Short mmCIF file of C-alpha atoms and ligand atoms in Angstrom, two decimals:
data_model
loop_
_atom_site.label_atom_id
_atom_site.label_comp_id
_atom_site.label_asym_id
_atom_site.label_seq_id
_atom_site.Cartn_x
_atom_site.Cartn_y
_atom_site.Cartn_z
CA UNK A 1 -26.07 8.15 -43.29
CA UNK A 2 -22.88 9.24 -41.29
CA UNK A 3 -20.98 12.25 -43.55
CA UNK A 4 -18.54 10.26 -45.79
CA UNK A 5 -16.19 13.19 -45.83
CA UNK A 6 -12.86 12.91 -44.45
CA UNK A 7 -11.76 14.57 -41.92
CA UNK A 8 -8.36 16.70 -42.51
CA UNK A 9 -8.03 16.01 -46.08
CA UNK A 10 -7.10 12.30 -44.55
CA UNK A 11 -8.80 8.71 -45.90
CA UNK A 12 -12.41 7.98 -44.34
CA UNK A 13 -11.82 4.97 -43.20
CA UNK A 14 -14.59 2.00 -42.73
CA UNK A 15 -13.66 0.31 -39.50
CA UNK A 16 -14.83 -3.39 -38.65
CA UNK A 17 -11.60 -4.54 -37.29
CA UNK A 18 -12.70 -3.22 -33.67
CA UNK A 19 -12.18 -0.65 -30.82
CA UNK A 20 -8.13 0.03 -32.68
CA UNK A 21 -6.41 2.94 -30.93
CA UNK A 22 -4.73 3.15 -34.33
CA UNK A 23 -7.57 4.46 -35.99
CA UNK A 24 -8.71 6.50 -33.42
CA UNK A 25 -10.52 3.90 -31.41
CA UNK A 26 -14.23 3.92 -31.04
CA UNK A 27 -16.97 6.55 -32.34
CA UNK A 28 -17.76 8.86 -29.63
CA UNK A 29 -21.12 9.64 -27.89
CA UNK A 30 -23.12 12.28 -28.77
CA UNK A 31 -22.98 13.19 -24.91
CA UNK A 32 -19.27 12.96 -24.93
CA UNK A 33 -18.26 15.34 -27.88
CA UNK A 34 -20.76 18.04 -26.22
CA UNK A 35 -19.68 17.76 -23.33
CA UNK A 36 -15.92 18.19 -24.15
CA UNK A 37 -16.98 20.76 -26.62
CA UNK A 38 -18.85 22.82 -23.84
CA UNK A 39 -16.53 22.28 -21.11
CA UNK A 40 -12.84 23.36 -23.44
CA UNK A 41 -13.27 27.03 -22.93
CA UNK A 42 -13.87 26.79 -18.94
CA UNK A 43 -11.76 26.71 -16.13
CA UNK A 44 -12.20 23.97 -13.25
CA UNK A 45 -10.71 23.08 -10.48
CA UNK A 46 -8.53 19.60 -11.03
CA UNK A 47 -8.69 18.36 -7.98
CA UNK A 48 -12.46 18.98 -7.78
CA UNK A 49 -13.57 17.60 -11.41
CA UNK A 50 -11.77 13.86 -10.47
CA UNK A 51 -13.82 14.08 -6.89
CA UNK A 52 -16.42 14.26 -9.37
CA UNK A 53 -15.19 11.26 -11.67
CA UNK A 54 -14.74 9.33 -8.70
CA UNK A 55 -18.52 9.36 -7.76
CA UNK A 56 -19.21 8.25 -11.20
CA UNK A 57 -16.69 5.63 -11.30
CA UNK A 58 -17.40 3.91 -7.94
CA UNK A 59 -21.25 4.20 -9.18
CA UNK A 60 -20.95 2.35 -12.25
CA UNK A 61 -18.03 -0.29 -11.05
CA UNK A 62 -18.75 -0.59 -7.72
CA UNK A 63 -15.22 0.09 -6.48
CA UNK A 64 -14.51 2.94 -3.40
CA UNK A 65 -13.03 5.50 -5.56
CA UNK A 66 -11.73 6.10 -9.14
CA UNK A 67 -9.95 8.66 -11.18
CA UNK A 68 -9.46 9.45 -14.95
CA UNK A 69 -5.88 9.38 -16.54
CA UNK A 70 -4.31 9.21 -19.69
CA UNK A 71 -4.95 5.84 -20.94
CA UNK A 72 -5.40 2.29 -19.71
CA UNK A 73 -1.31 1.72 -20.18
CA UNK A 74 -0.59 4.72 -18.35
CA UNK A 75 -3.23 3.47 -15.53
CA UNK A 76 -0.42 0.03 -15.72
CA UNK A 77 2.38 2.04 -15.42
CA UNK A 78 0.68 4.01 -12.31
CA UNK A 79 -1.26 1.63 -10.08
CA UNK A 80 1.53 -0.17 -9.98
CA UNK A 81 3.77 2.74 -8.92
CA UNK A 82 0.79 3.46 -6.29
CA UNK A 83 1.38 0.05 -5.05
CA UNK A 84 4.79 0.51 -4.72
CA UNK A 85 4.76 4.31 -3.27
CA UNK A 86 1.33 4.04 -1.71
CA UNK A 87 1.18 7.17 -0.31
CA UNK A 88 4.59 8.55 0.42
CA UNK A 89 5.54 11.27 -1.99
CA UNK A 90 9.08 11.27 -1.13
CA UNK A 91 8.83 7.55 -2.76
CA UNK A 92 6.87 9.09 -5.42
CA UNK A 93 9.57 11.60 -6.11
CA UNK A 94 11.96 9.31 -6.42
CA UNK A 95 10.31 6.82 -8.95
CA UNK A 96 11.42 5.40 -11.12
CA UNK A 97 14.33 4.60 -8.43
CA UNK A 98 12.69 2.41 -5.86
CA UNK A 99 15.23 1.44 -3.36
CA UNK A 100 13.57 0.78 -0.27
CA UNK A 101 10.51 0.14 -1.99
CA UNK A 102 8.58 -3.42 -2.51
CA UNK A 103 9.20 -3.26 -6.01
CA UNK A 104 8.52 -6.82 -7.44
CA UNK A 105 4.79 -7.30 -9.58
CA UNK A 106 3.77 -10.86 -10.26
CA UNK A 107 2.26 -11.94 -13.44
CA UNK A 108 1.45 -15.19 -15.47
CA UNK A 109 3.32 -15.88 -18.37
CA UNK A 110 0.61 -16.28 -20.43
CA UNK A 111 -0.98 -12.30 -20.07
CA UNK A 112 2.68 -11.02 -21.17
CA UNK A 113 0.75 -9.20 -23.71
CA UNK A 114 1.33 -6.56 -26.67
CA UNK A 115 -1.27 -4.08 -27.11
CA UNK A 116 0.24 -1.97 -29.33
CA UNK A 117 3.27 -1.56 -26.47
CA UNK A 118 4.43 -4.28 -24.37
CA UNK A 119 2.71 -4.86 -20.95
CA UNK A 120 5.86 -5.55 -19.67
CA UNK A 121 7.59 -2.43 -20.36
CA UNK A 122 4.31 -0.98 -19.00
CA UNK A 123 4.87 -2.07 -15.54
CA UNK A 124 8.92 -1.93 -15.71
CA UNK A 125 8.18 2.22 -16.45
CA UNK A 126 7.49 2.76 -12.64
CA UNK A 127 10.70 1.22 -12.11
CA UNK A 128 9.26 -2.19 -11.06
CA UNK A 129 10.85 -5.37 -11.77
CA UNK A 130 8.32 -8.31 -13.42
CA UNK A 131 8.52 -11.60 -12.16
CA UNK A 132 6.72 -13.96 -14.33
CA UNK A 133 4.72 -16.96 -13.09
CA UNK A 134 4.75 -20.07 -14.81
CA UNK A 135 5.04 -20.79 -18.66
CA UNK A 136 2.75 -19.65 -21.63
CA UNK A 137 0.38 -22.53 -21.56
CA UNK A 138 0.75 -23.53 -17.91
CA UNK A 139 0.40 -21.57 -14.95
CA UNK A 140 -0.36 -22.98 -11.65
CA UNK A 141 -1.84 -21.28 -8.06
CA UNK A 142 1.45 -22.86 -6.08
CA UNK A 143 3.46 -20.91 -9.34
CA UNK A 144 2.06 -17.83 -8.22
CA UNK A 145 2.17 -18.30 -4.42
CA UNK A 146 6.26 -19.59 -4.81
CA UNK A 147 6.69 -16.19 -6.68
CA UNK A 148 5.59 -14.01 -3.99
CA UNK A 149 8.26 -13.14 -1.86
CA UNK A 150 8.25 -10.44 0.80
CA UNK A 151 9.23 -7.92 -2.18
CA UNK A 152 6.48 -8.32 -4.33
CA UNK A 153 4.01 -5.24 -4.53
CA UNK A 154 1.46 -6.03 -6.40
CA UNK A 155 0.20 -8.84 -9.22
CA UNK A 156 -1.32 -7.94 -12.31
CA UNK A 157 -3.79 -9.79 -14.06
CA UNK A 158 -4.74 -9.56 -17.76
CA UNK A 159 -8.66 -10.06 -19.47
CA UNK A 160 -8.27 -9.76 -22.86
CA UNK A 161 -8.20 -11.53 -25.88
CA UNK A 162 -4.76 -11.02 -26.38
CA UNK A 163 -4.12 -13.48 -22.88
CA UNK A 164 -2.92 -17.32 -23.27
CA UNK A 165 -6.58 -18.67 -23.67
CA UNK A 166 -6.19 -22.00 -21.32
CA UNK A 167 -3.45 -22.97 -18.61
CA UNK A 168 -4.37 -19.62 -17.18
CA UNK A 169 -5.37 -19.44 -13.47
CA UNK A 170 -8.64 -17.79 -12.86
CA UNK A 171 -9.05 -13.79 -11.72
CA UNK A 172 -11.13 -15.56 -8.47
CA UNK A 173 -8.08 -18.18 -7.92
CA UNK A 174 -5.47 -15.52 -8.59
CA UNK A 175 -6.84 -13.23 -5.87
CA UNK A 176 -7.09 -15.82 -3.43
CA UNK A 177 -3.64 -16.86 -3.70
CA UNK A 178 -2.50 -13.00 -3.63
CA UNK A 179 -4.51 -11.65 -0.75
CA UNK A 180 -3.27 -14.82 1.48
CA UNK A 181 0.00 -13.13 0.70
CA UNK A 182 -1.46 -9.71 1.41
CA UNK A 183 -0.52 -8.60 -2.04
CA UNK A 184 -2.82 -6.80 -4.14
CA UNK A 185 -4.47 -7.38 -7.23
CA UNK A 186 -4.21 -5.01 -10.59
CA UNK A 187 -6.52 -6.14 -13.65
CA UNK A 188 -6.08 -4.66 -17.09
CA UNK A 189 -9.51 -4.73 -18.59
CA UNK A 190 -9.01 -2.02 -21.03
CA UNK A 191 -11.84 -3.50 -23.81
CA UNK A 192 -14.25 -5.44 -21.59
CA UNK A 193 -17.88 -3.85 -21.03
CA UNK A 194 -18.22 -5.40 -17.37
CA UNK A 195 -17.66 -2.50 -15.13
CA UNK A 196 -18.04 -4.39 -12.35
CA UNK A 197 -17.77 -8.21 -12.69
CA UNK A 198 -13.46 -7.90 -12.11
CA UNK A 199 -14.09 -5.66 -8.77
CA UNK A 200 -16.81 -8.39 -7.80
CA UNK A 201 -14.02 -10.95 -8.09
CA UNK A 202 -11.52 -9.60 -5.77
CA UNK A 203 -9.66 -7.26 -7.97
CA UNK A 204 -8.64 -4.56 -5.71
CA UNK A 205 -8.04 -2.16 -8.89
CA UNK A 206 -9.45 -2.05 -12.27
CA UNK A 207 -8.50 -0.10 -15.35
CA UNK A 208 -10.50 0.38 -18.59
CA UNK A 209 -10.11 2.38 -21.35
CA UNK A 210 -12.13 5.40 -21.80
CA UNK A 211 -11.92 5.10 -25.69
CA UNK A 212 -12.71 1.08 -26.36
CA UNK A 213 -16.24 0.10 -26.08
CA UNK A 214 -17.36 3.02 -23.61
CA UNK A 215 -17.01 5.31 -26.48
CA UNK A 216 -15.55 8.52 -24.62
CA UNK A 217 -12.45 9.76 -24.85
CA UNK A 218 -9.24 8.97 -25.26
CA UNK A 219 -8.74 8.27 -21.23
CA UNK A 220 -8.14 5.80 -18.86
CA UNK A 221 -10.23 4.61 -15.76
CA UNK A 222 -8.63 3.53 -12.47
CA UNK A 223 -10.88 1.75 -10.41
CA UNK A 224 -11.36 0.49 -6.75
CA UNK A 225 -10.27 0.35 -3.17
CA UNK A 226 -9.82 3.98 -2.29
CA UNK A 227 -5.89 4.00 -0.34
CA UNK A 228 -4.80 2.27 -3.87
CA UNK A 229 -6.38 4.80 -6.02
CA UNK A 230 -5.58 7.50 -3.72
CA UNK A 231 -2.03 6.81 -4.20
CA UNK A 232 -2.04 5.94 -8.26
CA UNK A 233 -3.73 9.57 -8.36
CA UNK A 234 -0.80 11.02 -6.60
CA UNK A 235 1.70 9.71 -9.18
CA UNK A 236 0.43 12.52 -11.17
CA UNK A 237 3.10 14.85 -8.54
CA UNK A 238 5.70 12.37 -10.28
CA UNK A 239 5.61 9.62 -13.16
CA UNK A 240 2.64 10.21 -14.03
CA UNK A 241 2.83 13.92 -15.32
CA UNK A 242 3.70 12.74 -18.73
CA UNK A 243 0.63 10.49 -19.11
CA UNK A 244 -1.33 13.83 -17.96
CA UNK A 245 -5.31 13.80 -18.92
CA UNK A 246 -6.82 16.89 -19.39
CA UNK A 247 -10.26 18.11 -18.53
CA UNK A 248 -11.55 17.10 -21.64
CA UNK A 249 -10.66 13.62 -20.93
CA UNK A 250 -11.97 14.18 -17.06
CA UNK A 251 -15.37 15.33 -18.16
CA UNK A 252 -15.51 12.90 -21.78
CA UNK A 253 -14.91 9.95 -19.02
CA UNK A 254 -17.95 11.05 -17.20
CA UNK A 255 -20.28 11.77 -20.37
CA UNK A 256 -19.42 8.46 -21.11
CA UNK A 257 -19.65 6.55 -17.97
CA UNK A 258 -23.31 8.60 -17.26
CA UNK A 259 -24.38 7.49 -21.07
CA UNK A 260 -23.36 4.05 -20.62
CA UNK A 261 -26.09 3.46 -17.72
CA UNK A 262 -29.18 4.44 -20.12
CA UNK A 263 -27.25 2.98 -23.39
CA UNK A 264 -29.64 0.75 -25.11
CA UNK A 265 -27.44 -2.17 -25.03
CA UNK A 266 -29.88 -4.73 -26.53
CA UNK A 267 -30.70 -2.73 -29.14
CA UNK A 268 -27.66 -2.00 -30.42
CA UNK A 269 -26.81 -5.87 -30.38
CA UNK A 270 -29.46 -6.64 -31.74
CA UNK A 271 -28.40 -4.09 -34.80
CA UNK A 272 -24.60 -5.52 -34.94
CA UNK A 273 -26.13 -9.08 -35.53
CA UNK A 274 -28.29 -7.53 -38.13
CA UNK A 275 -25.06 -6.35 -39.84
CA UNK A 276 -23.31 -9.83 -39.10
CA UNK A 277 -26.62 -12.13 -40.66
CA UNK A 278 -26.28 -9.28 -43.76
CA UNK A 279 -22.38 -10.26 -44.15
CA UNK A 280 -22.90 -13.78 -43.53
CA UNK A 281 -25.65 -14.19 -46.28
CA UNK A 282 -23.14 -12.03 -48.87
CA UNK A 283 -19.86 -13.94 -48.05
CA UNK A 284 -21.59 -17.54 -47.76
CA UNK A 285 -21.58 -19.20 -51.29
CA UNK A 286 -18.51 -17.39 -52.47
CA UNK A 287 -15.74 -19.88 -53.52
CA UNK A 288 -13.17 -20.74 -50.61
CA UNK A 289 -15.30 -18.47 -48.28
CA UNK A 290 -16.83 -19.38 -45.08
CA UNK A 291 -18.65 -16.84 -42.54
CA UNK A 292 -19.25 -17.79 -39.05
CA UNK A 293 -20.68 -15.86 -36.11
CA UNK A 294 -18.84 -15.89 -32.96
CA UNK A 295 -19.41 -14.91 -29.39
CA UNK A 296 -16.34 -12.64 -28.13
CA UNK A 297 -13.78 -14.67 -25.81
CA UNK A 298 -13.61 -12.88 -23.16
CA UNK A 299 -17.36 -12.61 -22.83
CA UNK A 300 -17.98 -9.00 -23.81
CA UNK A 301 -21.96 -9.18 -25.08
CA UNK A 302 -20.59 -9.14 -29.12
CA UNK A 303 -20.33 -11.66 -31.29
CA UNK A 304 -17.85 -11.20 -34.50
CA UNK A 305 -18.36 -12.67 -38.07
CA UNK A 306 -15.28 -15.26 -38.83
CA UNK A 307 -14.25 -15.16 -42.40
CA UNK A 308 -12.39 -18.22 -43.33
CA UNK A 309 -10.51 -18.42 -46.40
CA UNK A 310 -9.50 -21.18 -48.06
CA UNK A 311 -6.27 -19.82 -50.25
CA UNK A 312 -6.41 -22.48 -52.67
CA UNK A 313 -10.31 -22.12 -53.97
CA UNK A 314 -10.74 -18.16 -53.10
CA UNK A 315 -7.06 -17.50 -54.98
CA UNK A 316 -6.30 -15.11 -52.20
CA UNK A 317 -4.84 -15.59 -48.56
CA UNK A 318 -6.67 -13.86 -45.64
CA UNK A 319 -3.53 -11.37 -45.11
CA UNK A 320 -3.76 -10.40 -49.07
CA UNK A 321 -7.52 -9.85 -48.95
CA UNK A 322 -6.99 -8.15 -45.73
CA UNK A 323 -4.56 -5.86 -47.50
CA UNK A 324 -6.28 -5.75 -50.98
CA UNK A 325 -9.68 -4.29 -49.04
CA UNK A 326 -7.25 -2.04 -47.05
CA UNK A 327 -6.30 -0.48 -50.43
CA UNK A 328 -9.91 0.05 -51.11
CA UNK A 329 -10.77 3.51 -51.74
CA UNK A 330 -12.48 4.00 -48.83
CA UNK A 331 -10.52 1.78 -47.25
CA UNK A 332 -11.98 -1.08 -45.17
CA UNK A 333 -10.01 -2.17 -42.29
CA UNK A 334 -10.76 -5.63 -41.48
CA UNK A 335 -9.60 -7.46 -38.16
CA UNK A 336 -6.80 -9.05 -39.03
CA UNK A 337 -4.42 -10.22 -35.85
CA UNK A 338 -4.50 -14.12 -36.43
CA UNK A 339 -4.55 -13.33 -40.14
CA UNK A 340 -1.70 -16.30 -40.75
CA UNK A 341 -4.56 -18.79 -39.44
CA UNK A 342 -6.49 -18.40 -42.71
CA UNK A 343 -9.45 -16.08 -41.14
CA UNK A 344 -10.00 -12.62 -40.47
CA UNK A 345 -13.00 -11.32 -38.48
CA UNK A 346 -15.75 -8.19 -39.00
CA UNK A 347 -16.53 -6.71 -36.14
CA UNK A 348 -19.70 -4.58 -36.31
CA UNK A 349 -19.28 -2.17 -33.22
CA UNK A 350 -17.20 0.38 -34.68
CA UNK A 351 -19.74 1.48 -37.70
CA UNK A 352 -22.00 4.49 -38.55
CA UNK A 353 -25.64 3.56 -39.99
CA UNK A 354 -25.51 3.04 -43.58
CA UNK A 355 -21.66 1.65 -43.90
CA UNK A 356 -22.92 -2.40 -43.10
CA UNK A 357 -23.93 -2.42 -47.30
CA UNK A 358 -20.77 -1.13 -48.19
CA UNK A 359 -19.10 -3.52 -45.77
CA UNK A 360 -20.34 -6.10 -47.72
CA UNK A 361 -20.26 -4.67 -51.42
CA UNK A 362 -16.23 -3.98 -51.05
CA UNK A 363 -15.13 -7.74 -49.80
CA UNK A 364 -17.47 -8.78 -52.87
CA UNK A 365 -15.93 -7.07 -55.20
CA UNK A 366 -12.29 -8.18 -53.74
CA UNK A 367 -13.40 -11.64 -53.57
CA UNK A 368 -14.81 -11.29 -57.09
CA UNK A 369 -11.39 -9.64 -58.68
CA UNK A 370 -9.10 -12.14 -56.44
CA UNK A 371 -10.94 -15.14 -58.74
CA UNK A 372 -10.72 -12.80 -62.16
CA UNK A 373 -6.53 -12.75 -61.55
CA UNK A 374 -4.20 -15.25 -63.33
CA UNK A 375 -1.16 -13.48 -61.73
CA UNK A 376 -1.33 -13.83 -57.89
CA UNK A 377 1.64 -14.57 -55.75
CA UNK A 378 0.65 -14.33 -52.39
CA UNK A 379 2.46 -11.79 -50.19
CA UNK A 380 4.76 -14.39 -47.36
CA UNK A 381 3.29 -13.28 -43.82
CA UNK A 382 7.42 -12.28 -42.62
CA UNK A 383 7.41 -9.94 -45.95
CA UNK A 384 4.13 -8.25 -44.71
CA UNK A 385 5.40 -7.58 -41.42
CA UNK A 386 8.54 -6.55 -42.09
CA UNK A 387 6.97 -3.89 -44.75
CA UNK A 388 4.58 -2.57 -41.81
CA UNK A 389 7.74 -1.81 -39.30
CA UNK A 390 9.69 -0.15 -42.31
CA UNK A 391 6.94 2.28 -42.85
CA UNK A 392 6.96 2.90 -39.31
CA UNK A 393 10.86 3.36 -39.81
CA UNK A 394 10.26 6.19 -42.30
CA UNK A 395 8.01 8.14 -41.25
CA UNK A 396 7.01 11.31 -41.69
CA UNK A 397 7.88 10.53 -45.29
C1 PLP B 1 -6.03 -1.53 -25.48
C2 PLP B 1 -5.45 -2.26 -24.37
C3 PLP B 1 -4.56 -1.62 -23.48
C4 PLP B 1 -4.13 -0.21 -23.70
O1 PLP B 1 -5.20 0.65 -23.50
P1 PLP B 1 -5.05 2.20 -23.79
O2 PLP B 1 -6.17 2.80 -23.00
O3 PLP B 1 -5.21 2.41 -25.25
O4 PLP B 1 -3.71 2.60 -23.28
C5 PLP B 1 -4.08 -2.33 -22.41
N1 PLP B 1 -4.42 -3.61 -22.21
C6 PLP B 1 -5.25 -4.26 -23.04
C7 PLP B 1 -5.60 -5.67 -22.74
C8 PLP B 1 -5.80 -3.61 -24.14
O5 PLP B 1 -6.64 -4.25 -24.97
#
């Protein structure tokens, strides 16, 4: 069983709420941590290591080219200055001022998303304007086309959970509509598995997260045809020397990328459904509690337990139990972003062999105590929110 001890003198923490950057995002590869760990003391040639990365990338994805940087949000930020700049570094210099730049990036209303930051600050960073097409629930292909004007430098294109989940127009659509226009097409798939299903589609960048379900570093991956990445790398002589990666993120990304192609994929689905069937039996039959297991939306190959709670009969809401488990000692971090529906979900990709019993054995025991209670009040869903931004508010303390 994984080493229970925590690391720092901080809280282990038992993660089934998914691939959270919060809590450090995803447990690395074997082949990642030694390779970082062998590669730290060395000195390499910058320039020469990303060649490398880009060999690996345009393997495994299929695009022309690729480099690593800081994150998928930076990779946002900086393919769409690259679309803007392409490759004039007087442009690039002057970012985020872009007069005399196409500066306009098109995207549907409904993949305004927050992933911890707000996409739309992401792409305003590079100094771009966003001009949004259509409404949350309804976007339509003459939307998009009517909002590309001879301004526009680029449209941006969400997969993720997070995204509007009908009304949308389709990646294939979407491209169509943009490359008539000759504008080109950005996709944030920071947590999707498909490396090269987007690229396939007529994407003519991609960007994953090195940290999410590739387990490597904390890193981003920029992806695809090779003038576009050529000129999001050079926004590192600009923008995008605060969102620096370092080597360790350079070589991590290709550990990573290189483990992913012999991963036993099957096998380790095959283990998270084991986990899923364990909670299912353990949660099913408890008053107010149903378990259900779920394919992911956006098609990743992982399905997701859904634990629905009915307040009334289980004497607990899904935000309290969601809190109550939280305060667990260790704590158990459930997945808990539509919360306010009633449900929270276990997802079983984030946990070391041996944790699944405990999974279960701590929401027992908080179902269990929730019943015992005479004295519950449950927490209103505003009051929980507000609490999380006020610690944010005072920290350090
Ligand atoms: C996580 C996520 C991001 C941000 O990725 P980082 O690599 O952590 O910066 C961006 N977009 C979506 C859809 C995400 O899920």
């Amino acid at each position: 069983m994984h080493d229970p001890r925590p690391a720092q003198g901080l809280r282990p923490i038992i993660n089934v709420s998914g691939t959270m950057t919060g809590l450090g995002a995803s447990i690395a590869a074997p082949q990642v941590v030694e390779a970082i760990a062998a590669f730290l003391p060395q000195f390499v040639e910058i320039d020469a290591l990303q060649k490398q990365a880009s060999k690996v990338i345009a393997r495994l994805t299929g695009g022309e080219a690729g480099y690593v940087t800081a994150s998928c949000a930076a990779g946002i930020t900086l393919a769409i200055a690259g679309a803007m700049t392409r490759e004039d570094l007087a442009a690039i210099e002057r970012l985020p001022n872009t007069a005399g730049l196409k500066d306009e990036v098109v995207i549907q209303m409904g993949h305004m998303v927050h992933y911890g930051a707000s996409i739309e600050q992401g792409i305003r960073l590079s100094g771009a304007k966003v001009v949004t097409v259509g409404t949350s629930t309804y976007a339509q292909e003459y939307q998009l086309a009517g909002a590309i004007t001879d301004k526009t430098a680029a449209a941006l294109f969400v997969v993720s959970h997070h995204v509007v989940e009908y009304g949308q127009i389709g990646l294939k659509e979407f491209c169509d509509v943009c490359h008539a226009k000759g504008v080109p097409v950005i996709v944030d798939a920071a947590s999707e598995y498909d490396l090269k299903r987007f690229l396939a589609d007529g994407a003519d960048i991609v960007l994953y997260s090195g940290h999410k379900f590739l387990s490597g570093p904390t890193a981003g991956i920029v992806a695809g045809r090779k003038d576009l990445v050529r000129a999001t790398y050079l926004q590192n002589l600009g923008i995008g020397r605060g969102m620096k990666v370092g080597k360790e993120g350079m070589i991590g990304v290709i550990a990573a990328l290189t483990a992913w192609e012999t991963r036993d994929h099957a096998g380790i689905k095959a283990k998270e459904d084991g986990y899923l069937a364990l909670w299912q039996e353990k949660l099913n039959g408890l008053p107010g509690v149903t378990a259900t297991v779920l394919p992911d939306p956006t098609e990743n190959p992982l399905n997701r337990l859904k634990v629905q709670i009915d307040a009334g009969e289980a004497r607990i809401t899904a935000w309290d139990l969601a809190d109550m488990v939280a305060a667990n000692d260790p704590p158990l971090i459930v997945r808990d972003h539509e919360a306010e529906h009633g449900y929270i979900w276990l997802d079983p990709c984030n946990l070391h062999p041996g944790q699944e019993g405990l999974v279960a054995d701590i929401l027992v025991k908080a179902f269990t105590a929730a019943l015992q209670r005479n004295d519950y009040q449950p927490t209103r869903v505003g009051d929980r929110q507000r609490k999380r931004f006020e610690r944010m508010r005072t920290w350090p303390d």
